[in-house]
Amino acid sequence: MNPVLKDIHNPEAISWWPLAPGWYGLIVLGLLLMIVILLLHRWWRKQHTIQSLMQLKLKTIRLSFEQDHNASKAIESMNKLIRQVSLANCSREKVASLSGDRWLAFLDSTLQSEQFSKGPGRLLVEEAFKKQINADLSPLFDLTALWLKKVINQKKAWREHAHV
């Protein structure tokens, strides 16, 4: 063995720190993805909670009607609930002043049908201030539940279609 030659030395092991630039990009991308997922989850939960609360309020109105058989009070409560949701989802100027057939036309435009102006929804206007009401409110309860579900689920599209 030649004394002038030295042994071959292996290079030092590559350190894991500092990371290569690609890893930093991957970390940032992962954090952004987690933030987006968190925001979407919070948005979905909020929408689901709002819809559940509105449906619960409608069930409360129905149970109250089944106990006291006060149709006038039930119609007034449903109308109030629909108006509250409308005011929360659409501009106050567009909704607050509506009454009578214009109110029903507005509700028809949000549901994209004529169930309010030509169906059970007419009770909201025709029977609203009568003392004794002999009408079947079951279709009106169903229509209100359908309207609430559609409005809460399609808030953006609803705002665009809701014109008077």
XYZ file of C-alpha atoms in Angstrom:
164
model
C 0.000 0.000 0.000
C 1.326 3.384 -0.970
C 1.690 5.741 2.015
C 1.042 8.817 -0.153
C -2.458 7.635 -1.002
C -5.105 8.219 1.594
C -8.248 6.203 2.230
C -11.417 7.182 0.405
C -13.699 9.047 2.772
C -17.453 8.935 2.333
C -19.160 12.339 2.187
C -21.184 13.488 5.195
C -24.826 12.423 5.280
C -27.182 14.927 3.696
C -28.964 16.921 6.385
C -32.733 17.054 6.310
C -32.590 20.701 7.347
C -32.852 23.158 5.649
C -35.495 21.725 3.385
C -35.357 21.937 -0.364
C -37.531 24.728 -1.880
C -40.063 22.219 -3.201
C -40.858 21.072 0.322
C -41.648 24.643 1.403
C -44.080 24.929 -1.495
C -45.687 21.636 -0.533
C -46.054 22.761 3.101
C -47.689 26.057 2.039
C -50.007 24.194 -0.337
C -50.982 21.764 2.438
C -51.727 24.609 4.859
C -53.841 26.405 2.253
C -55.768 23.211 1.561
C -56.440 22.725 5.279
C -57.664 26.333 5.607
C -59.995 25.960 2.608
C -61.400 22.701 3.983
C -61.935 24.313 7.396
C -63.719 27.324 5.878
C -65.931 25.116 3.704
C -66.817 22.974 6.698
C -67.734 26.023 8.794
C -69.836 27.424 5.926
C -71.654 24.108 5.434
C -72.287 23.746 9.166
C -73.649 27.287 9.367
C -76.012 26.676 6.427
C -77.167 23.388 7.903
C -77.749 25.015 11.305
C -79.766 27.875 9.808
C -81.937 25.469 7.839
C -82.445 23.274 10.902
C -83.473 26.268 13.006
C -85.982 27.461 10.416
C -87.449 23.975 10.017
C -87.627 23.663 13.815
C -89.443 26.975 14.040
C -91.926 25.765 11.415
C -92.447 22.511 13.355
C -93.116 24.569 16.470
C -95.757 26.553 14.590
C -97.341 23.315 13.344
C -97.399 21.765 16.826
C -98.895 24.922 18.265
C -101.596 24.821 15.580
C -102.340 21.152 16.277
C -102.796 21.937 19.970
C -104.859 25.117 19.875
C -106.363 24.881 16.337
C -105.855 28.616 15.894
C -105.390 28.810 12.115
C -105.165 32.592 12.100
C -102.241 32.518 14.524
C -100.529 29.741 12.524
C -100.880 31.655 9.238
C -99.585 34.815 10.889
C -96.601 32.917 12.337
C -95.764 31.268 9.000
C -96.013 34.602 7.208
C -93.732 36.152 9.825
C -91.196 33.319 9.474
C -91.168 33.610 5.677
C -90.764 37.376 5.911
C -87.878 37.056 8.405
C -86.033 34.645 6.130
C -86.734 36.877 3.119
C -85.413 39.950 4.911
C -82.301 38.056 5.978
C -81.577 36.831 2.452
C -82.676 39.689 0.239
C -82.445 43.452 0.343
C -84.744 45.166 2.811
C -85.934 47.623 0.149
C -87.083 44.741 -2.019
C -88.993 42.805 0.642
C -90.133 45.048 3.500
C -92.826 46.969 1.628
C -94.395 43.963 -0.112
C -97.914 42.892 0.776
C -100.882 41.176 -0.810
C -100.464 39.838 -4.324
C -97.046 41.489 -4.709
C -95.833 39.531 -1.669
C -97.149 36.283 -3.169
C -95.579 37.132 -6.552
C -92.263 37.663 -4.796
C -92.551 34.288 -3.051
C -93.483 32.651 -6.371
C -90.385 34.141 -8.002
C -88.153 32.765 -5.245
C -89.700 29.308 -5.518
C -89.980 29.572 -9.316
C -93.552 28.313 -9.273
C -97.043 29.686 -8.753
C -97.872 27.758 -5.584
C -98.135 30.918 -3.522
C -100.277 33.031 -5.840
C -102.451 30.205 -7.220
C -102.103 27.478 -4.619
C -102.126 27.002 -0.872
C -99.934 30.079 -0.430
C -102.956 32.309 -1.089
C -103.981 31.615 2.508
C -101.141 33.917 3.611
C -103.037 36.863 2.131
C -106.694 35.836 2.014
C -107.051 34.338 5.474
C -104.444 36.358 7.349
C -106.768 38.612 9.344
C -109.901 36.494 9.684
C -110.966 35.298 13.118
C -112.351 31.928 11.993
C -110.568 29.964 9.292
C -111.869 26.622 8.083
C -109.152 25.928 5.519
C -106.801 22.943 5.622
C -103.363 24.318 6.533
C -101.427 21.133 5.824
C -100.588 22.117 2.203
C -99.490 25.555 3.417
C -97.188 23.983 6.010
C -95.712 21.720 3.305
C -95.278 24.648 0.921
C -93.585 26.727 3.610
C -91.210 23.850 4.435
C -90.374 23.468 0.737
C -89.810 27.215 0.390
C -87.532 27.328 3.455
C -85.476 24.398 2.209
C -85.049 25.880 -1.249
C -84.218 29.378 -0.030
C -81.636 28.281 2.512
C -79.974 25.834 0.109
C -79.860 28.194 -2.856
C -79.324 31.579 -1.255
C -77.256 33.087 -4.096
C -79.484 31.868 -6.914
C -82.526 32.892 -4.896
C -81.296 36.489 -4.632
C -80.905 36.662 -8.409
C -84.362 35.220 -9.174
C -86.229 37.147 -6.502
C -87.596 40.114 -8.362
C -90.904 41.827 -7.993
